Short mmCIF file of C-alpha atoms and ligand atoms in Angstrom, two decimals:
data_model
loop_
_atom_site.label_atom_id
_atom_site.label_comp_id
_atom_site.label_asym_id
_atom_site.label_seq_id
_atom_site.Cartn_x
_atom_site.Cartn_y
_atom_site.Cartn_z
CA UNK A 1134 0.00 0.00 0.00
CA UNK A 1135 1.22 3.47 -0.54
CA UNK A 1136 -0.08 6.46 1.50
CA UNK A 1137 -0.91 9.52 -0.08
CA UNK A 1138 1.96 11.32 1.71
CA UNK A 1139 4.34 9.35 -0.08
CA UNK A 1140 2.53 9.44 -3.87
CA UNK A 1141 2.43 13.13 -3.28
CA UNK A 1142 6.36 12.69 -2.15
CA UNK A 1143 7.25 10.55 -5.17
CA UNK A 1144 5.44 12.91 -7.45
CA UNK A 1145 6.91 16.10 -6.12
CA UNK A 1146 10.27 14.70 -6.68
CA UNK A 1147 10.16 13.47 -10.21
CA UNK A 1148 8.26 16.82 -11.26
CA UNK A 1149 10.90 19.32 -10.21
CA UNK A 1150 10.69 21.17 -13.90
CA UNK A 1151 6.87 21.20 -13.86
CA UNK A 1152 7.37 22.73 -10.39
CA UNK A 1153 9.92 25.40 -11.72
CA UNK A 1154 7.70 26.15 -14.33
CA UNK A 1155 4.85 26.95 -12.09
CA UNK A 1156 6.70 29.13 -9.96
CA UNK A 1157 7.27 31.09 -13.30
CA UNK A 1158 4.68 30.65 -14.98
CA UNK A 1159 2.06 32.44 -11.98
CA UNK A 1160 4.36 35.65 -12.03
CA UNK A 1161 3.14 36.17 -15.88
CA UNK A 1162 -0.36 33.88 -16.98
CA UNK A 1163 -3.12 34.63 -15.00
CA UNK A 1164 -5.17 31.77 -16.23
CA UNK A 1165 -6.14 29.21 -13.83
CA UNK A 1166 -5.36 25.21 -14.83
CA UNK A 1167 -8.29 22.81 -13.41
CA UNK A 1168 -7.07 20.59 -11.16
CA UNK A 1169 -8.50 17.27 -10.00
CA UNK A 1170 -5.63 16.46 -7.08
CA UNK A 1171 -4.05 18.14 -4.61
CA UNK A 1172 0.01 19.48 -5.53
CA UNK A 1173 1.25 22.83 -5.25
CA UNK A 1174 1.87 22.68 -8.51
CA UNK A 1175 0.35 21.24 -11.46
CA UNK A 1176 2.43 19.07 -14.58
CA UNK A 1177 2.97 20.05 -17.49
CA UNK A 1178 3.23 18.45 -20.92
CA UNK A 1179 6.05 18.51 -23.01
CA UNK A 1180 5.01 16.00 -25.89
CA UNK A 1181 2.54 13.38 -26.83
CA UNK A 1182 2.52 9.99 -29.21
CA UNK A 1183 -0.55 7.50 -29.38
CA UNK A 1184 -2.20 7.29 -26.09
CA UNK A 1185 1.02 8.53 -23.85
CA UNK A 1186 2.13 12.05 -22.88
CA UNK A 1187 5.31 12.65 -21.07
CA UNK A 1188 6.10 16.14 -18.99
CA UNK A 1189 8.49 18.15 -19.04
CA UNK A 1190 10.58 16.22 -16.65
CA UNK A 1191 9.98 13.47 -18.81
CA UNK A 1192 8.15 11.00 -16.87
CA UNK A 1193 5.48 8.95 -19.39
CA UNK A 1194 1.71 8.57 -18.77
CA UNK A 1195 -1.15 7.01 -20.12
CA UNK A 1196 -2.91 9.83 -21.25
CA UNK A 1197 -7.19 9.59 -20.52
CA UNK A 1198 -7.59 13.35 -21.76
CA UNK A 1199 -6.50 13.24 -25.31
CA UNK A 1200 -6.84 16.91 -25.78
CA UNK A 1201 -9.87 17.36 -23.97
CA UNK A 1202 -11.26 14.57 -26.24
CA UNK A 1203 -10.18 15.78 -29.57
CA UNK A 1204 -7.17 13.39 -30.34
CA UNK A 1205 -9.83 10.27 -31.32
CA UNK A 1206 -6.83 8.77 -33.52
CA UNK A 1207 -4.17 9.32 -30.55
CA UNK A 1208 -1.32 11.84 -30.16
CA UNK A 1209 0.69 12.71 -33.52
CA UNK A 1210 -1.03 10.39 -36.04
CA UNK A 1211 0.87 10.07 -39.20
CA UNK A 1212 -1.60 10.91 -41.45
CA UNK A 1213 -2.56 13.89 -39.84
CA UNK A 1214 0.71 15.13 -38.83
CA UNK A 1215 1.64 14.48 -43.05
CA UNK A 1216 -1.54 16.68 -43.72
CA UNK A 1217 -0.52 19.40 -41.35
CA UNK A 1218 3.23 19.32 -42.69
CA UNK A 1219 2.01 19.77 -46.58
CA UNK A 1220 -0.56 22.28 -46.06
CA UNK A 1221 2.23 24.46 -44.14
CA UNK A 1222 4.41 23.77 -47.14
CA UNK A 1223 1.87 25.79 -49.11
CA UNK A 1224 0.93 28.26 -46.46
CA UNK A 1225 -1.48 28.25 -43.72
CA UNK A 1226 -3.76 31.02 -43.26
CA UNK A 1227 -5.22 33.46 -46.20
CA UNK A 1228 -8.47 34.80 -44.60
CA UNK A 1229 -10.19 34.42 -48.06
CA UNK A 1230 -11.52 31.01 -48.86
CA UNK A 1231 -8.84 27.96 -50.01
CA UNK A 1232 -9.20 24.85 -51.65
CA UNK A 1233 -8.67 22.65 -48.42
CA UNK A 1234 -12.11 23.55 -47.41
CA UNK A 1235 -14.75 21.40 -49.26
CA UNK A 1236 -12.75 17.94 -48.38
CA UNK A 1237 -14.02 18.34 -44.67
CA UNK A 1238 -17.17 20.21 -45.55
CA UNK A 1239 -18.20 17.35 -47.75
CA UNK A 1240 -17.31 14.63 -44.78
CA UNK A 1241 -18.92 16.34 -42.42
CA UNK A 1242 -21.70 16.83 -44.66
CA UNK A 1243 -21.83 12.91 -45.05
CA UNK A 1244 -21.60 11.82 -41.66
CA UNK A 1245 -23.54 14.28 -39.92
CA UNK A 1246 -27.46 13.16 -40.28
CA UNK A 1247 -28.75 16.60 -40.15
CA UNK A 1248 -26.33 18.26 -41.90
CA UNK A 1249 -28.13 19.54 -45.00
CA UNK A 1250 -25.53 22.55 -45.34
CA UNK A 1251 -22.32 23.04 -43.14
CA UNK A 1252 -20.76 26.58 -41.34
CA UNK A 1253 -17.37 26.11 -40.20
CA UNK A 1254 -15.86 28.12 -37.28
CA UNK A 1255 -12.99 28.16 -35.14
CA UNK A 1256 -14.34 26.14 -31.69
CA UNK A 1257 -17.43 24.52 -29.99
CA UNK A 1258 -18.48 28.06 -28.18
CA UNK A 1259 -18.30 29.38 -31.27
CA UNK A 1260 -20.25 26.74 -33.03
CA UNK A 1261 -23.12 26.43 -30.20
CA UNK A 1262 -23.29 30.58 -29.92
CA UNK A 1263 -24.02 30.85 -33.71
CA UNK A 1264 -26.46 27.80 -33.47
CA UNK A 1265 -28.47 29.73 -30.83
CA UNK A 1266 -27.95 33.14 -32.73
CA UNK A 1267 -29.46 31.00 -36.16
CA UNK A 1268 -32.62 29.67 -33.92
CA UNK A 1269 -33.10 33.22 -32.88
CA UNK A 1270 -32.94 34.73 -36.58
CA UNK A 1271 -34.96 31.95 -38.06
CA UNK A 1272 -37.40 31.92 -35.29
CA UNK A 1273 -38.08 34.94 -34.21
CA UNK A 1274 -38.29 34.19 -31.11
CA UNK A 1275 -35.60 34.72 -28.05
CA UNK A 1276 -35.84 32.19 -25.28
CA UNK A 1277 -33.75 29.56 -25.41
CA UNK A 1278 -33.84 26.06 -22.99
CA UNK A 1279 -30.32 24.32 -21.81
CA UNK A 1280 -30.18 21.42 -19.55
CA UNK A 1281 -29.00 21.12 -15.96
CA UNK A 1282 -25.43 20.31 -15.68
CA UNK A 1283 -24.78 20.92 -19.32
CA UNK A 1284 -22.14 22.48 -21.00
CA UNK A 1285 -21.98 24.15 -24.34
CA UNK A 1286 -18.81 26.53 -24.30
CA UNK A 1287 -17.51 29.79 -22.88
CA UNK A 1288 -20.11 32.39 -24.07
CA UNK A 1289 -22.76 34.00 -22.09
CA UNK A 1290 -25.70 32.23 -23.29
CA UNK A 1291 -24.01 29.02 -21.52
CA UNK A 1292 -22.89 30.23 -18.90
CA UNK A 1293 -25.73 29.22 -16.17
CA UNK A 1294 -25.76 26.18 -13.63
CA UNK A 1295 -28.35 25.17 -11.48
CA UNK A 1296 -29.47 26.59 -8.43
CA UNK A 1297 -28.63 23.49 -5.76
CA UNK A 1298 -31.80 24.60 -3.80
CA UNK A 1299 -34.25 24.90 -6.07
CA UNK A 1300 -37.01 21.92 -6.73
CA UNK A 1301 -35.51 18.72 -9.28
CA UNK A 1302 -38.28 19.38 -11.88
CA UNK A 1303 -37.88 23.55 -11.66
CA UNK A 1304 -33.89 24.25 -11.81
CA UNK A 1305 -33.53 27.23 -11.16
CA UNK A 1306 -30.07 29.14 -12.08
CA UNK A 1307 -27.03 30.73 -10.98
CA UNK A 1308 -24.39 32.34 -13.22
CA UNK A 1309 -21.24 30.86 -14.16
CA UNK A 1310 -19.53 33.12 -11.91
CA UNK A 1311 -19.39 37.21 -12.38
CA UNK A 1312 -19.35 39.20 -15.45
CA UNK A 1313 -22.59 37.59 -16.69
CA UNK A 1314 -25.60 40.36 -16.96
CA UNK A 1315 -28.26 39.45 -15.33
CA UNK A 1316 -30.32 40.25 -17.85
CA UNK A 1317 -29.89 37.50 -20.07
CA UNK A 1318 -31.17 35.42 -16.96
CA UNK A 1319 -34.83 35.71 -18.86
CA UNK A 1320 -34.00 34.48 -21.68
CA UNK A 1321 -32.56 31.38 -20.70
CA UNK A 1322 -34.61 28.46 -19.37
CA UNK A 1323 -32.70 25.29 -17.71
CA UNK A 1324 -34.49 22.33 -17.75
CA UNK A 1325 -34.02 19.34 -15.77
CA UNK A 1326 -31.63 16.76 -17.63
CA UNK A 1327 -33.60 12.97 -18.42
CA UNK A 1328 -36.48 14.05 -16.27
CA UNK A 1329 -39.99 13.92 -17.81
CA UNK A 1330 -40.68 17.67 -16.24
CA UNK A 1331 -38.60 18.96 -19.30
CA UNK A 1332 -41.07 18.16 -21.91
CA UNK A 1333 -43.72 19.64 -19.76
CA UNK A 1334 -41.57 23.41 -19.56
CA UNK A 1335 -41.19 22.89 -23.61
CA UNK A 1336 -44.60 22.62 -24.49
CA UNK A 1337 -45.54 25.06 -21.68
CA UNK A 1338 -43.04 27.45 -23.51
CA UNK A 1339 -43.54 26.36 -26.83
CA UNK A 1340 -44.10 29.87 -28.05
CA UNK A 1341 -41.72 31.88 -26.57
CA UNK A 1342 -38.72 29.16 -27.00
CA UNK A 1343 -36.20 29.21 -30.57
CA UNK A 1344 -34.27 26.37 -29.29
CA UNK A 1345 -33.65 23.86 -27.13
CA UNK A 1346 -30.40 22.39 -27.37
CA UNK A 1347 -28.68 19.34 -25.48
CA UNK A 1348 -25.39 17.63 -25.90
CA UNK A 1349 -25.68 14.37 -27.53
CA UNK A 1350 -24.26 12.07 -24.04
CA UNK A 1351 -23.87 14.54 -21.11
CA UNK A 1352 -20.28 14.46 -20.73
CA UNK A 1353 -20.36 15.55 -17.03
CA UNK A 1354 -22.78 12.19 -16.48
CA UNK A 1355 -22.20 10.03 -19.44
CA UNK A 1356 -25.38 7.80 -19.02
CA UNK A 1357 -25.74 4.49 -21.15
CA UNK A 1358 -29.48 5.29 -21.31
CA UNK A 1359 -28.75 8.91 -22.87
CA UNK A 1360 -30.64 7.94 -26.38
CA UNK A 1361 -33.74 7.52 -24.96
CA UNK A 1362 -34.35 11.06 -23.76
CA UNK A 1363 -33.26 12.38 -26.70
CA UNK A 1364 -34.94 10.58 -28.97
CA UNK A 1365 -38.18 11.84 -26.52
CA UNK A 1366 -36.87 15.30 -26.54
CA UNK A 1367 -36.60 15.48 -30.01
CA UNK A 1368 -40.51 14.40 -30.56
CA UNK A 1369 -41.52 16.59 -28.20
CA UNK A 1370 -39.83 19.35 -29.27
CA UNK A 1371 -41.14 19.04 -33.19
CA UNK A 1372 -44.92 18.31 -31.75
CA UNK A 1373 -44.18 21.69 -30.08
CA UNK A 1374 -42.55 23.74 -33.09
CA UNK A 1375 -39.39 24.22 -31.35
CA UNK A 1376 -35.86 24.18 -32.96
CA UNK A 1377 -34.04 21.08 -31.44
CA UNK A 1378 -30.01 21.25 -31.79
CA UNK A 1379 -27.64 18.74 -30.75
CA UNK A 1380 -24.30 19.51 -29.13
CA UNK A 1381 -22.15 16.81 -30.86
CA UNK A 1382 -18.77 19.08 -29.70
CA UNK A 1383 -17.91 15.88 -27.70
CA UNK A 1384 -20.22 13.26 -29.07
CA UNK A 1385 -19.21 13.87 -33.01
CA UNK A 1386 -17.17 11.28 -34.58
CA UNK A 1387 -17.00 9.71 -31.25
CA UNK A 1388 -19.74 8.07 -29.87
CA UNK A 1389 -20.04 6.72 -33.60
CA UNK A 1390 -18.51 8.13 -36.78
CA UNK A 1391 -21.99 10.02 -37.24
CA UNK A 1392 -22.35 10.46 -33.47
CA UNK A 1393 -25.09 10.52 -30.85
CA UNK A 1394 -27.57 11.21 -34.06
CA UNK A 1395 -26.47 8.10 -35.54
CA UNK A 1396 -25.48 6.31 -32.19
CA UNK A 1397 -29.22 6.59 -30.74
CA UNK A 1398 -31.18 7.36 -34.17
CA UNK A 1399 -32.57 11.01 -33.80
CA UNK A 1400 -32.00 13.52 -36.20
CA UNK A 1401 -32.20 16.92 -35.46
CA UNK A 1402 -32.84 20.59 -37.24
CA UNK A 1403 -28.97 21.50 -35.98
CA UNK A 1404 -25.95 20.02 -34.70
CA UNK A 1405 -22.52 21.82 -33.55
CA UNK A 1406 -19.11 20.19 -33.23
CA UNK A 1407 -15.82 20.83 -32.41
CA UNK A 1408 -13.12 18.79 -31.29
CA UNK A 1409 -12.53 15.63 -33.21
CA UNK A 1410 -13.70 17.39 -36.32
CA UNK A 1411 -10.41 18.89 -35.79
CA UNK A 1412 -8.12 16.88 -36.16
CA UNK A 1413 -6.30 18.54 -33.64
CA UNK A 1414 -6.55 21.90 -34.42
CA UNK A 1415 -9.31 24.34 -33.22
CA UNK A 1416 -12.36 24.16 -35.17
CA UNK A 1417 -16.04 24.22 -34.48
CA UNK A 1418 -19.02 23.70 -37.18
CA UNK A 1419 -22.83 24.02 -37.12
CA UNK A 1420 -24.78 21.87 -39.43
CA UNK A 1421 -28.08 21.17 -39.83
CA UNK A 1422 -31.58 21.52 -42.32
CA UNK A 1423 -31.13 23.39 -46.04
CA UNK A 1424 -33.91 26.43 -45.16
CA UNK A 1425 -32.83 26.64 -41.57
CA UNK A 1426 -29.11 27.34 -42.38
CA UNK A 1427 -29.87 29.82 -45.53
CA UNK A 1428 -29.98 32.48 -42.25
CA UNK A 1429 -26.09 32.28 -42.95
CA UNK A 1430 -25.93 33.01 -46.24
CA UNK A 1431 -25.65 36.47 -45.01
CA UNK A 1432 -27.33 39.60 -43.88
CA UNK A 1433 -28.94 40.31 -47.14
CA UNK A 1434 -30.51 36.41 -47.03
CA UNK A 1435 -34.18 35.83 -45.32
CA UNK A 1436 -33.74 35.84 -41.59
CA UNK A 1437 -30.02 37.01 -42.29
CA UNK A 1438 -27.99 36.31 -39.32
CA UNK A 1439 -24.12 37.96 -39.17
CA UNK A 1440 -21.67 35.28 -39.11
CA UNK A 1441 -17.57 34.89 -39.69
CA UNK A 1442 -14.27 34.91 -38.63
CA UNK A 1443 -10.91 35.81 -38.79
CA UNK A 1444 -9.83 31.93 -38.40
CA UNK A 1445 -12.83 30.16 -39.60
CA UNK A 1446 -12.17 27.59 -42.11
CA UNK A 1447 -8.75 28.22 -42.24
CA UNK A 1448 -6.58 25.58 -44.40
CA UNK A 1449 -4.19 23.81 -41.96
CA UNK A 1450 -7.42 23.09 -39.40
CA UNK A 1451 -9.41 21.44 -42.83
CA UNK A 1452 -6.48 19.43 -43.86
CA UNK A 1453 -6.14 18.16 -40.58
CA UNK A 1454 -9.45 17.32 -39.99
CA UNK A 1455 -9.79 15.64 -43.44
CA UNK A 1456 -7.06 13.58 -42.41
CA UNK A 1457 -8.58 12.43 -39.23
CA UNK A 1458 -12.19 12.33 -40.27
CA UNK A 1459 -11.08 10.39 -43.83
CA UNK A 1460 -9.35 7.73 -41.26
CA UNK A 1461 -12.08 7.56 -39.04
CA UNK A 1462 -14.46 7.07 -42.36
CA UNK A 1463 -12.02 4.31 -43.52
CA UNK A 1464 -11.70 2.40 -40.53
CA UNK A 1465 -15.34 1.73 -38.74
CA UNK A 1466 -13.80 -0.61 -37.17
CA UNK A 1467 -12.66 1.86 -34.69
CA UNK A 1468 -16.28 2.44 -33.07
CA UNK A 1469 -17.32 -1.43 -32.03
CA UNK A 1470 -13.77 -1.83 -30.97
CA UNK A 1471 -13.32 1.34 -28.55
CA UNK A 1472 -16.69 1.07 -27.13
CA UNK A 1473 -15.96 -2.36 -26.21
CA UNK A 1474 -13.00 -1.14 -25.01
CA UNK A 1475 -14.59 1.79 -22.53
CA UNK A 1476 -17.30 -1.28 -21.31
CA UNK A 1477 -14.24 -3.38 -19.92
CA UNK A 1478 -12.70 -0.91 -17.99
CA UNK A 1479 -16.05 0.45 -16.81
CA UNK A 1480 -16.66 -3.00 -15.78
CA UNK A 1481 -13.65 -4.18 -14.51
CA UNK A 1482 -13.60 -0.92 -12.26
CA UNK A 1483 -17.57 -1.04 -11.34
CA UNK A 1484 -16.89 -4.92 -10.53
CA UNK A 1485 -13.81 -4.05 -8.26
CA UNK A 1486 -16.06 -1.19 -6.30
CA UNK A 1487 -19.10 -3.69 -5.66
CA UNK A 1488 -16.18 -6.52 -4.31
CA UNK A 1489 -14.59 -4.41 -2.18
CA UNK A 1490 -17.78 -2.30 -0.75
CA UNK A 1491 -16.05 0.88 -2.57
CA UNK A 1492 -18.45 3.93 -2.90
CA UNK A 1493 -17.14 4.98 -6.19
CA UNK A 1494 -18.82 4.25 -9.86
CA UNK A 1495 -17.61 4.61 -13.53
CA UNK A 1496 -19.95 5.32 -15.86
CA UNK A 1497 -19.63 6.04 -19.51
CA UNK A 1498 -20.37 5.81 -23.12
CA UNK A 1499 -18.14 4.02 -25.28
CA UNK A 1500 -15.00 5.77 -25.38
CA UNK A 1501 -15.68 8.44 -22.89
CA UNK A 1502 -15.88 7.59 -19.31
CA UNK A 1503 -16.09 9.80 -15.62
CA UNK A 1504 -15.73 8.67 -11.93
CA UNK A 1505 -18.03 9.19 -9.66
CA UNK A 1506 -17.20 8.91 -5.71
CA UNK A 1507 -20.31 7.75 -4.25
CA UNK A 1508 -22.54 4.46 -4.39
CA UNK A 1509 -25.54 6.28 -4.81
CA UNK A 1510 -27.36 6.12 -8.69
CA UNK A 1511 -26.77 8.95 -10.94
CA UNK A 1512 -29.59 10.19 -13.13
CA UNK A 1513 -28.13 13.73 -13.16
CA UNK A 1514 -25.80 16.04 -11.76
CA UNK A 1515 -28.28 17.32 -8.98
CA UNK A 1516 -27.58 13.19 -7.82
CA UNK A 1517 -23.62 14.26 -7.23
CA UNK A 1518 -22.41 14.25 -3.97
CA UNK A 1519 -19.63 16.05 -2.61
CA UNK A 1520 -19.62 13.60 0.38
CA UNK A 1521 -15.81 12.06 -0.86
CA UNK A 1522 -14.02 14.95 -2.25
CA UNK A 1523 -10.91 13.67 -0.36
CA UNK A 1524 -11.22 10.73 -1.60
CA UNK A 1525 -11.38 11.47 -5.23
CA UNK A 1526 -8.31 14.27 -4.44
CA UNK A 1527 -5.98 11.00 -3.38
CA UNK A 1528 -7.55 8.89 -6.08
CA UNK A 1529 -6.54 10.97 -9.13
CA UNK A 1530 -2.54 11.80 -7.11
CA UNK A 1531 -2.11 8.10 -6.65
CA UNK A 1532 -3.33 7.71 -10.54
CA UNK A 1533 -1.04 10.55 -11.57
CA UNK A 1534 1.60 8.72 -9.28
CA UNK A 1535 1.15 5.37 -11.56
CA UNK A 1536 1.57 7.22 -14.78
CA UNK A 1537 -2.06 8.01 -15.48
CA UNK A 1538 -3.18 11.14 -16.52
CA UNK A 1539 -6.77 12.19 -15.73
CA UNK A 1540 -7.71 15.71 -16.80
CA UNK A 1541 -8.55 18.29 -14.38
CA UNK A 1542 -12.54 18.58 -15.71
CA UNK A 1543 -12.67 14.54 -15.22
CA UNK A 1544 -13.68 13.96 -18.52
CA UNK A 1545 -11.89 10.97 -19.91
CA UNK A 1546 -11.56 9.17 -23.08
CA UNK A 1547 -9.77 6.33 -24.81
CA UNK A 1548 -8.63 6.41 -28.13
CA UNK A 1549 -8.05 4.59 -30.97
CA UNK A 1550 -4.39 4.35 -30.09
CA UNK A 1551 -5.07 2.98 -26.41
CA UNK A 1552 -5.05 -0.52 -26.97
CA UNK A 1553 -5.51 -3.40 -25.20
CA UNK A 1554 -2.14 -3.48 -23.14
CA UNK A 1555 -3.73 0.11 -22.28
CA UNK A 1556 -6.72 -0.87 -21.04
CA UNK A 1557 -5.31 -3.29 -18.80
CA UNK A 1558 -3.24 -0.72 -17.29
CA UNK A 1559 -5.85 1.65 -16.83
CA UNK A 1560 -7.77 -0.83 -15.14
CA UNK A 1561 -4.57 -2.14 -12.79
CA UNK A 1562 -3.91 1.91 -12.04
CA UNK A 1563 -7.41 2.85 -10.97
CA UNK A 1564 -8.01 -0.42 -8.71
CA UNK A 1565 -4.98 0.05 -6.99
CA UNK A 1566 -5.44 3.71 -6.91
CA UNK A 1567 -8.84 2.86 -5.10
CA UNK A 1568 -7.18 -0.32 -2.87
CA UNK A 1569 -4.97 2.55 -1.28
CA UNK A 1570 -7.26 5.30 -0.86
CA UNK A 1571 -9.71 2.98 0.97
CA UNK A 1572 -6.69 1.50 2.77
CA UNK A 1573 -6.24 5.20 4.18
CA UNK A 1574 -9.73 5.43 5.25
CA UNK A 1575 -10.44 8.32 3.30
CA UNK A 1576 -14.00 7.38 1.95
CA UNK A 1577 -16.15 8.97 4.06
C1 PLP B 600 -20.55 19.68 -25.38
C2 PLP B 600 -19.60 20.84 -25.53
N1 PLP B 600 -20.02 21.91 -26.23
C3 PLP B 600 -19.20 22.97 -26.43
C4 PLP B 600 -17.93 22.99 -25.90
C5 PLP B 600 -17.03 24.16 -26.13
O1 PLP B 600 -16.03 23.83 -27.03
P1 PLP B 600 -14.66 24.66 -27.09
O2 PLP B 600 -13.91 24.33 -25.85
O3 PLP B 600 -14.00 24.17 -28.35
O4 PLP B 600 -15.03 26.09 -27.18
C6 PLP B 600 -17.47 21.89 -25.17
C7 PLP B 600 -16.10 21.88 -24.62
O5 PLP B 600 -15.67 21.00 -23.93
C8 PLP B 600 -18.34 20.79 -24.98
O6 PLP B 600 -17.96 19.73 -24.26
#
């Protein structure tokens, strides 16, 4: 057994560069770095290749963050880093349109269900604010709905989470912290997330609301049962006459190569993405019906919204997203074999909890997974307790300790470059990270 005293210990002194470059780094960048563990000072990553990163002192981990999720082929694949090397051979940015566009327009185009046109922009804030802005111009109409314990991007219209003491079927909601006006409070409705209320506030809306918008598998609570309430959601929300968008920033080319719309069968009028779409590089991209999308055709067009972007579209993000969205295409394989992949460890870990009376849960979908620290069921975020915060602190050190890296936001994914020999690691890391933080007593 190892105590968390002396995983911190061994950490601290085979992270002496990270360290250094904390110490620097907080007399010049003001931006914080979520953390999942406690250190006084964070790692941080000098390179990547498949599913391993190594820092800048040059220890190795298994790497469960992949870019925040983006890196579905691994770190540095060949065919994308080949892509990336000959479009910078030609130049990389031109601000007018290049030819490297309509190769990922015309995949995305493919594999995207609703995606009758395609906009391209430069992340998934981007892609979920212009979705929104597109409902409004289309519609008419102002009010949008979100879901509790969602999470769409950066801009204001996201920025709300739910009131902890207001009633399960009524969230009520708090900004995201300060700098949010109060007045866009009105016209943003959260709903509670696979709860039957929510179809009752969308028809009792139905009206006032241009979208409601949900991400495709929650990726705070990825729930196996996630396609059911969308495909309900979606019903309800065309009986209604409400827009209905789908948030595949996470879910795209992930969950399946046309992603939770193909994954659970729902189409709807929009979807955004981001990440994967990628290939590496930032990138975000609403799609969705022909007469729905013509609002970007400009402000001169019916409905005209204003759209654009310094970035947007720009060559070296297309080519490497062709090149990673053309391997995905090529290799389906991929899909059956990761989300087998993401049961096992879920299992293996779940299995390991339930043997040894552990109050701590994985749940996920496919390739992406989170940890929960508590026995209880999980419908929704309102279910999370904060009862074993000190518990999940050691958890993730003594992880970080074995040479697995867990992102600070908990969100976790394999990829197609974490293979078997992965897996079992993963699983071996995270059941002896549990063994010793139950050996310390630090479940409550
Ligand atoms: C579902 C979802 N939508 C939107 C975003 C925002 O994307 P970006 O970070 O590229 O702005 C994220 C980011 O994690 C996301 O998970």
């Amino acid at each position: 057994m190892t105590t968390l005293a002396e995983a911190r210990a061994e950490l601290l002194g085979r992270t002496t560069r990270s360290q250094a470059i904390a110490d620097e780094r907080a007399e010049i960048l003001n931006s914080g770095l979520a953390a999942n563990l406690e250190m006084p000072h964070p790692i941080f990553i000098e390179r990547g290749e498949g599913a391993y990163v190594w820092d800048a002192d040059g220890n190795r981990y298994i790497d469960t963050s992949v870019g925040f999720g983006l890196h579905m082929l691994g770190h540095r694949h060949p065919e994308i880093e080949a892509a990336i090397k000959a479009r910078s051979e030609l130049g990389w940015m031109f601000g007018i349109h290049t030819t490297s566009q309509m190769k990922l327009a015309a995949l995305l185009h493919e594999a995207s269900p609703c995606a009758e046109r395609v906009v391209f922009c430069n992340s998934g804030t981007e892609a979920t604010m212009y979705a929104i802005r597109a409902a409004r111009g289309f519609s008419g109409r102002e009010k949008i709905a979100l879901f509790d314990g969602a999470y769409h991007g950066a801009h204001d219209w996201g920025m709300w989470v739910t009131d902890p003491s207001s009633p399960r079927d009524v969230p009520g909601k708090l900004p995201m912290g300060r700098g949010i006006p109060r007045a866009l409070a009105d016209l943003v409705m959260l709903l509670p997330y696979r709860n039957p209320a929510a179809f009752n506030h969308i028809r009792a809306n139905a009206g006032e609301l241009a979208l409601v918008m949900v991400e495709g598998v929650q990726s705070s609570n990825p729930q196996p049962g996630a396609g059911e309430f969308l495909r309900e959601l979606a019903a309800v929300c065309r009986a209604s006459g409400v827009l209905f968008a789908i948030d595949e920033v996470i879910t795209g080319f992930r969950v399946a190569y046309g992603g939770a719309q193909q994954r659970f069968g729902v189409t709807p009028d929009l979807a955004t993405y981001g990440k994967v779409l990628g290939g590496g590089l930032p990138i975000g991209a609403v799609t969705g019906r022909a007469d729905l999308m013509e609002v970007f055709t400009g402000l001169g067009a019916r409905n005209g919204i204003f759209s654009g972007g310094t970035f947007s579209g720009n060559p070296l993000t297309m080519e490497a997203g062709a090149a990673a969205v053309g391997h995905l295409k090529a290799h389906p394989e991929i899909y059956p074999r990761l989300d087998a992949a993401g049961d096992r460890l879920a299992d293996a870990v779940n299995g390991f909890c339930q043997a040894r009376q552990i109050p701590a849960q994985m749940k996920n979908v496919g390739s992406m997974f989170h940890m929960f620290f508590q026995r209880a069921p999980l419908e929704s975020m309102r279910d999370v307790t904060a009862a074993n915060t000190a518990a999940e602190k050691a958890f993730y050190l003594h992880a970080l300790n074995r040479g697995v890296l867990v992102p600070g936001t908990q969100r976790a994914f394999l990829s197609a470059a974490h293979g078997p020999a992965e897996v079992d690691r993963l699983i071996e890391v995270f059941q002896a990270s549990l063994a010793d933080v139950q050996a310390e007593g630090l479940f409550a």
